[in-house]
Short mmCIF file of C-alpha atoms and ligand atoms in Angstrom, two decimals:
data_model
loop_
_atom_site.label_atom_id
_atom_site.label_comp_id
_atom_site.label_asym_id
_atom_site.label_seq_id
_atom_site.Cartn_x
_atom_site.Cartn_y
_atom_site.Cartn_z
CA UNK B 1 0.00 0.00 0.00
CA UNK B 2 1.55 3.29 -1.41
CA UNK B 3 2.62 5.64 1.84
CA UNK B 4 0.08 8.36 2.25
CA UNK B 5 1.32 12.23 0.74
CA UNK B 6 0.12 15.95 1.82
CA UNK B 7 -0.32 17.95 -1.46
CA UNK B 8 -1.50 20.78 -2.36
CA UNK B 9 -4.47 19.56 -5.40
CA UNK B 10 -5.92 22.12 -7.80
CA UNK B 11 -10.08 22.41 -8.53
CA UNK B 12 -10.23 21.38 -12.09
CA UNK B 13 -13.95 20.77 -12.56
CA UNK B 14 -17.04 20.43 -10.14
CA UNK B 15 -20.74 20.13 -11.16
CA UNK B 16 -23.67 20.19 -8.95
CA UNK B 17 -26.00 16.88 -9.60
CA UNK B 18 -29.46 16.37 -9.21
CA UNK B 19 -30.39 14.83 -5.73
CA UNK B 20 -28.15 17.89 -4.26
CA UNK B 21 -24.90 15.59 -4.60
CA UNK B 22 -22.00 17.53 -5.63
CA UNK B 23 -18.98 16.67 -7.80
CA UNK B 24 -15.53 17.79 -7.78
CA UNK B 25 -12.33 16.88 -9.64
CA UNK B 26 -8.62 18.07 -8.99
CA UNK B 27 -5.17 17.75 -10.32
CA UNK B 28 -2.74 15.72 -8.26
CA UNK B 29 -1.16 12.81 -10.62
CA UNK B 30 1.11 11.44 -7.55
CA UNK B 31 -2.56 10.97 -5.42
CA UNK B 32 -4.48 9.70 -8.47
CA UNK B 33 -1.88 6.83 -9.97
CA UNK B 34 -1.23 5.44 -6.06
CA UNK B 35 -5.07 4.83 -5.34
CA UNK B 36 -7.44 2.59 -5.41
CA UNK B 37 -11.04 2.18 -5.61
CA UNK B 38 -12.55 2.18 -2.08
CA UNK B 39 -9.97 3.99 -0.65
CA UNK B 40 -10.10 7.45 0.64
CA UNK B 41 -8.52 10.52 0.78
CA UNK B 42 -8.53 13.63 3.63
CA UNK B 43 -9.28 16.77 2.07
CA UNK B 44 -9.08 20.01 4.03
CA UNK B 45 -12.47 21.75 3.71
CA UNK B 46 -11.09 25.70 5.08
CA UNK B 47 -8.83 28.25 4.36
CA UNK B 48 -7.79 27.99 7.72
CA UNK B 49 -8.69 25.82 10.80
CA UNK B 50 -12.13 26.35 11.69
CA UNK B 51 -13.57 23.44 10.98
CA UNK B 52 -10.47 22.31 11.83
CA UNK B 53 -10.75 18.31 11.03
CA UNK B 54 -10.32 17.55 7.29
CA UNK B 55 -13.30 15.60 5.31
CA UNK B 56 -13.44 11.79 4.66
CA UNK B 57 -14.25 11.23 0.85
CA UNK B 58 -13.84 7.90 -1.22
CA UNK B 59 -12.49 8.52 -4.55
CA UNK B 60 -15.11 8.28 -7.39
CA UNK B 61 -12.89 8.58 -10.15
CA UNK B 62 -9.12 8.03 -10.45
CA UNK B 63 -7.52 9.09 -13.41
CA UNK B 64 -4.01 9.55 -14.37
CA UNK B 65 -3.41 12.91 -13.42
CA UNK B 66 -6.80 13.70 -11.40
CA UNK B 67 -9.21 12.48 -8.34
CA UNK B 68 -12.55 13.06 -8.53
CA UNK B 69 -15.30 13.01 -5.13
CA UNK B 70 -18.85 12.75 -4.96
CA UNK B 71 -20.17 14.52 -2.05
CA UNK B 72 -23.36 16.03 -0.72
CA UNK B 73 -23.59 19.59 0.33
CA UNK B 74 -25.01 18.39 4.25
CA UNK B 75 -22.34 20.24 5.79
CA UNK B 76 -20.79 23.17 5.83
CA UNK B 77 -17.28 22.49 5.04
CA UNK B 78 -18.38 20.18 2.43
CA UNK B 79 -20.47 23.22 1.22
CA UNK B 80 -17.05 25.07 1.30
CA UNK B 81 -15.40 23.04 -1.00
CA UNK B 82 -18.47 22.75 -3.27
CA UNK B 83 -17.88 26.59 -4.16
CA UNK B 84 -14.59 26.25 -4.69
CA UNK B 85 -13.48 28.01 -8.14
CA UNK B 86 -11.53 26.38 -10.85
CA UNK B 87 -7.72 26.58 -10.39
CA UNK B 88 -8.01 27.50 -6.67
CA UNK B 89 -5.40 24.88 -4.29
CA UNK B 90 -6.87 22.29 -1.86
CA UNK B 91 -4.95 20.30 0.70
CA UNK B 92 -5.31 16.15 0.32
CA UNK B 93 -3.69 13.63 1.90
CA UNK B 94 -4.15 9.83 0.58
CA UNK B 95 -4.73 8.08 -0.74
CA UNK B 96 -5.36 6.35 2.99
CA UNK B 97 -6.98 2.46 3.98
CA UNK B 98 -7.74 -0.23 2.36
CA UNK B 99 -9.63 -0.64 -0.93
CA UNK B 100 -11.28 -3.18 -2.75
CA UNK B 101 -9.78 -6.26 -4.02
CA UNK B 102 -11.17 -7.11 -7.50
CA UNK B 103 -9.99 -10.73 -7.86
CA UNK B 104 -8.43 -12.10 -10.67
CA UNK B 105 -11.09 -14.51 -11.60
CA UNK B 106 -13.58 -12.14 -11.45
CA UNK B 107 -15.86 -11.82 -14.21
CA UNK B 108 -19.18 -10.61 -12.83
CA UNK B 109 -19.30 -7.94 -10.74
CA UNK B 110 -22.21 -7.10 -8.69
CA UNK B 111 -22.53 -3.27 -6.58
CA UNK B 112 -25.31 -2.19 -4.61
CA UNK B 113 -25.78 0.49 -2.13
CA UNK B 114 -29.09 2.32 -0.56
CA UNK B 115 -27.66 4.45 2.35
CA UNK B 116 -23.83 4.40 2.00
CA UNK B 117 -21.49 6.33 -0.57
CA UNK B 118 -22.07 5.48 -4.20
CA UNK B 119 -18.99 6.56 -5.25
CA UNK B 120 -16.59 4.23 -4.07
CA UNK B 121 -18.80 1.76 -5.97
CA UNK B 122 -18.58 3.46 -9.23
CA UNK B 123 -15.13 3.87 -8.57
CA UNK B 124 -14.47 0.03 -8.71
CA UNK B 125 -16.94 0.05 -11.32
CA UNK B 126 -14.38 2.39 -13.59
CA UNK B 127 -11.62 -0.31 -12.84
CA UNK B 128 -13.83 -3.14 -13.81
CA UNK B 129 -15.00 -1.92 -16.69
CA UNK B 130 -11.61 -0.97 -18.08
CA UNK B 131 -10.70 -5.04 -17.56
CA UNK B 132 -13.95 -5.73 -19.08
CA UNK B 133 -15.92 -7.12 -16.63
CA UNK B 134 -19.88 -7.05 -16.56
CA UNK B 135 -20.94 -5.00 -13.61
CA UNK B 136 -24.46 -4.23 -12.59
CA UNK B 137 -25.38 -1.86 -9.62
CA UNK B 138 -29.01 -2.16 -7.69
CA UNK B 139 -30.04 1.21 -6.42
CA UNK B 140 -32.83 2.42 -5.23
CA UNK B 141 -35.01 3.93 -8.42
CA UNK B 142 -34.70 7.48 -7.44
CA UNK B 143 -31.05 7.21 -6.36
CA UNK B 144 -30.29 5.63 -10.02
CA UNK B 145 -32.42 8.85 -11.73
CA UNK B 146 -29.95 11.21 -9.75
CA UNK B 147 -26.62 9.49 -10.79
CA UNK B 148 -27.94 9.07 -14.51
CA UNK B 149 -25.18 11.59 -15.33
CA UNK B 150 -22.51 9.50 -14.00
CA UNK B 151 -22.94 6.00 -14.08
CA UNK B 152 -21.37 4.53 -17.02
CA UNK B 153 -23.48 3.75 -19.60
CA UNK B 154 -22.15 0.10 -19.66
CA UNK B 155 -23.04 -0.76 -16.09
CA UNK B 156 -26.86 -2.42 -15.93
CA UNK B 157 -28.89 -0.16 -13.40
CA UNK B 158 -30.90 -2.46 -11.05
CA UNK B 159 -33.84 -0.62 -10.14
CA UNK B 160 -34.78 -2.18 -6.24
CA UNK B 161 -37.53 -0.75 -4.06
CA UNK B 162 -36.95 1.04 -0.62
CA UNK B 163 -38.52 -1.55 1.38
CA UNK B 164 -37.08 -5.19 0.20
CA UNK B 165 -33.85 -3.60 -1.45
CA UNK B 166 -31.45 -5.94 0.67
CA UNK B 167 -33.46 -8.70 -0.77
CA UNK B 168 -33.23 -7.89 -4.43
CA UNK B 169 -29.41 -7.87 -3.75
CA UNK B 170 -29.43 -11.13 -2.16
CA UNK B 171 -31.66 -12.78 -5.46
CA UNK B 172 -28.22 -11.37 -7.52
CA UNK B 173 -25.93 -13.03 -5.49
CA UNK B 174 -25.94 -15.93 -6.84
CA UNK B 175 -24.29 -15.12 -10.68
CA UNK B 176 -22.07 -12.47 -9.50
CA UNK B 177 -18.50 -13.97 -9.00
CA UNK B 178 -17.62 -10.88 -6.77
CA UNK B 179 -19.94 -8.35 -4.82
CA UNK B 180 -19.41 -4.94 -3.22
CA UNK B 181 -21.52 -2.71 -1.43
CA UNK B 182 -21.30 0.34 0.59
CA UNK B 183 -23.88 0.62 3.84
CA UNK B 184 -23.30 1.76 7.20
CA UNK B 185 -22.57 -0.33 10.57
CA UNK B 186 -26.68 0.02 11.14
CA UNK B 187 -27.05 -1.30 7.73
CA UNK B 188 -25.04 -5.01 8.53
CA UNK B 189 -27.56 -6.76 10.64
CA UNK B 190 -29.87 -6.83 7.40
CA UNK B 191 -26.99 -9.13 5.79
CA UNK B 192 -26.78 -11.81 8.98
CA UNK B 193 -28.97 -14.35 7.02
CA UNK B 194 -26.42 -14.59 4.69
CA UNK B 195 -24.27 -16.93 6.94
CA UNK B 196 -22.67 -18.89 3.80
CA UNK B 197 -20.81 -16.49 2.09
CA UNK B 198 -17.06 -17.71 0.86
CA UNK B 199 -13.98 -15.25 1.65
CA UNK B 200 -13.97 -12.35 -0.56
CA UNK B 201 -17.18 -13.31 -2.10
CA UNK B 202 -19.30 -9.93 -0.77
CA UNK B 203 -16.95 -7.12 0.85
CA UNK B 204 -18.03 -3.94 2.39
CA UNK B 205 -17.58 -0.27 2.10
CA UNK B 206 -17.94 0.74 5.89
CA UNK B 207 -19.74 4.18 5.81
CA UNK B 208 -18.28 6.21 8.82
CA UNK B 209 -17.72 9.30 10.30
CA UNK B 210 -13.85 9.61 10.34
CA UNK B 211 -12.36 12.23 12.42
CA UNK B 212 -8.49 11.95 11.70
CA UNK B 213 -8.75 9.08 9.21
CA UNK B 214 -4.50 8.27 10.04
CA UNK B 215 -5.41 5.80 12.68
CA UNK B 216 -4.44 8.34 15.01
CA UNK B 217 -8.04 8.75 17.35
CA UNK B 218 -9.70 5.70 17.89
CA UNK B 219 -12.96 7.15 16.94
CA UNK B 220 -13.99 5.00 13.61
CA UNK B 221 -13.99 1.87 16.01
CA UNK B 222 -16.07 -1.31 14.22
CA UNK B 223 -16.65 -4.56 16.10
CA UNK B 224 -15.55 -7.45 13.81
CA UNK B 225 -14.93 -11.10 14.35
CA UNK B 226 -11.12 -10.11 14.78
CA UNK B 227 -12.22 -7.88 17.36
CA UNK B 228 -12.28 -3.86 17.01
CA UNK B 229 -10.71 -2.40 14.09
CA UNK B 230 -10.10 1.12 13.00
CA UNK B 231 -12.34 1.68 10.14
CA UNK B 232 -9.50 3.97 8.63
CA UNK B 233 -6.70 1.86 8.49
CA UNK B 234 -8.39 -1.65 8.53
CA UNK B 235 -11.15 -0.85 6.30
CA UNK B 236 -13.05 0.91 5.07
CA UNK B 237 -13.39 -2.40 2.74
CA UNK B 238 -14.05 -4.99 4.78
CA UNK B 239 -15.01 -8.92 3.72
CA UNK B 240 -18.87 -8.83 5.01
CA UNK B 241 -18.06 -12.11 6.67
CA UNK B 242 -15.35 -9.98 9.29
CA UNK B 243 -19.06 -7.72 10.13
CA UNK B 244 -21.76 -9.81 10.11
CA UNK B 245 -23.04 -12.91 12.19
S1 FES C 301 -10.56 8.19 12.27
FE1 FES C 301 -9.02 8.46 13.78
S2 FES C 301 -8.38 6.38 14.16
FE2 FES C 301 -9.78 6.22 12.52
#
């Protein structure tokens, strides 16, 4: 896992999306060719220190010279950045954690998420795709109207229904060589029925609050079968099977 660097990124692009998410992209090659897809990166959301803890965000794209983040606008420092004009200097340090690991053998790759981040999803979609895997994503209807713009055009949208989404995942299990989803620690218990899942077969974007996101506070704790972890340096991908049961 590359070593995590401070630098100093440059706003390239942002659009606001329907559904109030925002996007941003900046320049920072030595960031964007060290990352991976489910990891994260800290960005510092002031021109000074009030607030003075820097933002969690998963990358959603990762290209060769730029990092992009999906984000909604449900804070104030994350409004902050959101107005951020084009050329103007952000501080990031990652990329930081662990990521997913899109197995070899992998041809069939299955994302879903209701409450948790898309965009660490559609980041591993971008990777799949480019190794030509079929990926399909379930989302909630009105969640996949809102990320119309950005979801590639050869991923298949899974429509699912609010009530019974878990459920519509768990029906696509069964062809999909490799799963991810995103979903918060309240989420999990909703997958404990699944007790026969192999290693590796479903892992787990861990939706958290992360105040330092080094490892440093102990705050991101998550109970796991190997005990508690720090969601920042263990995870945020977990394998489901280390969360639920
Ligand atoms: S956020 Fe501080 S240890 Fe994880």
């Amino acid at each position: 896992m590359a070593a995590p660097l401070e630098i100093e990124a440059v706003i390239s692009a942002g659009a606001r999306l329907a559904g109030g998410q925002h996007l941003v992209t900046m320049v920072v090659p030595e960031i964007a060719r060290a990352a991976s897809p489910g990891q994260f990166a800290m960005v510092r959301c002031a021109e000074g220190w009030d607030p003075y803890l820097r933002r969690a965000l998963p990358f959603l794209r990762l290209e060769e010279e730029s990092i992009s983040f999906l984000f909604a606008e449900d804070d104030p420092a994350l409004v902050w950045l959101a107005r951020r004009p084009l050329g103007e200097r952000v501080s990031v340090v990652g990329p930081l954690g662990r990521g997913f690991d899109l197995q070899p053998a992998t041809r069939r790759l299955l994302l879903a998420t209701q409450t948790g981040p898309v965009a660490p999803l559609l980041g591993l979609a971008a990777r799949a795709l480019a190794s030509d895997l079929c990926v399909s994503i379930v989302l909630e209807a009105a969640a996949a109207r809102n990320l119309a713009a950005i979801v590639p055009g050869a991923v298949e949208v899974i429509p699912a229904p609010a009530a019974g989404f878990w459920e519509v995942v768990a029906e696509h299990l069964t062809w999909a060589d490799q799963t991810a989803i995103a979903a918060s620690m309240e989420d999990l218990p909703r997958w404990s029925g699944l007790q026969t899942l192999r290693p590796g077969q479903v892992e787990c974007f861990v939706a958290k609050r992360l105040a330092c996101g080094l490892g440093w506070c102990g705050s991101c704790l998550a109970d796991t079968h190997r005990g508690p972890r720090r969601v920042c340096t263990a995870g945020p991908v977990f394998d489901l099977r280390e969360l639920i049961g």
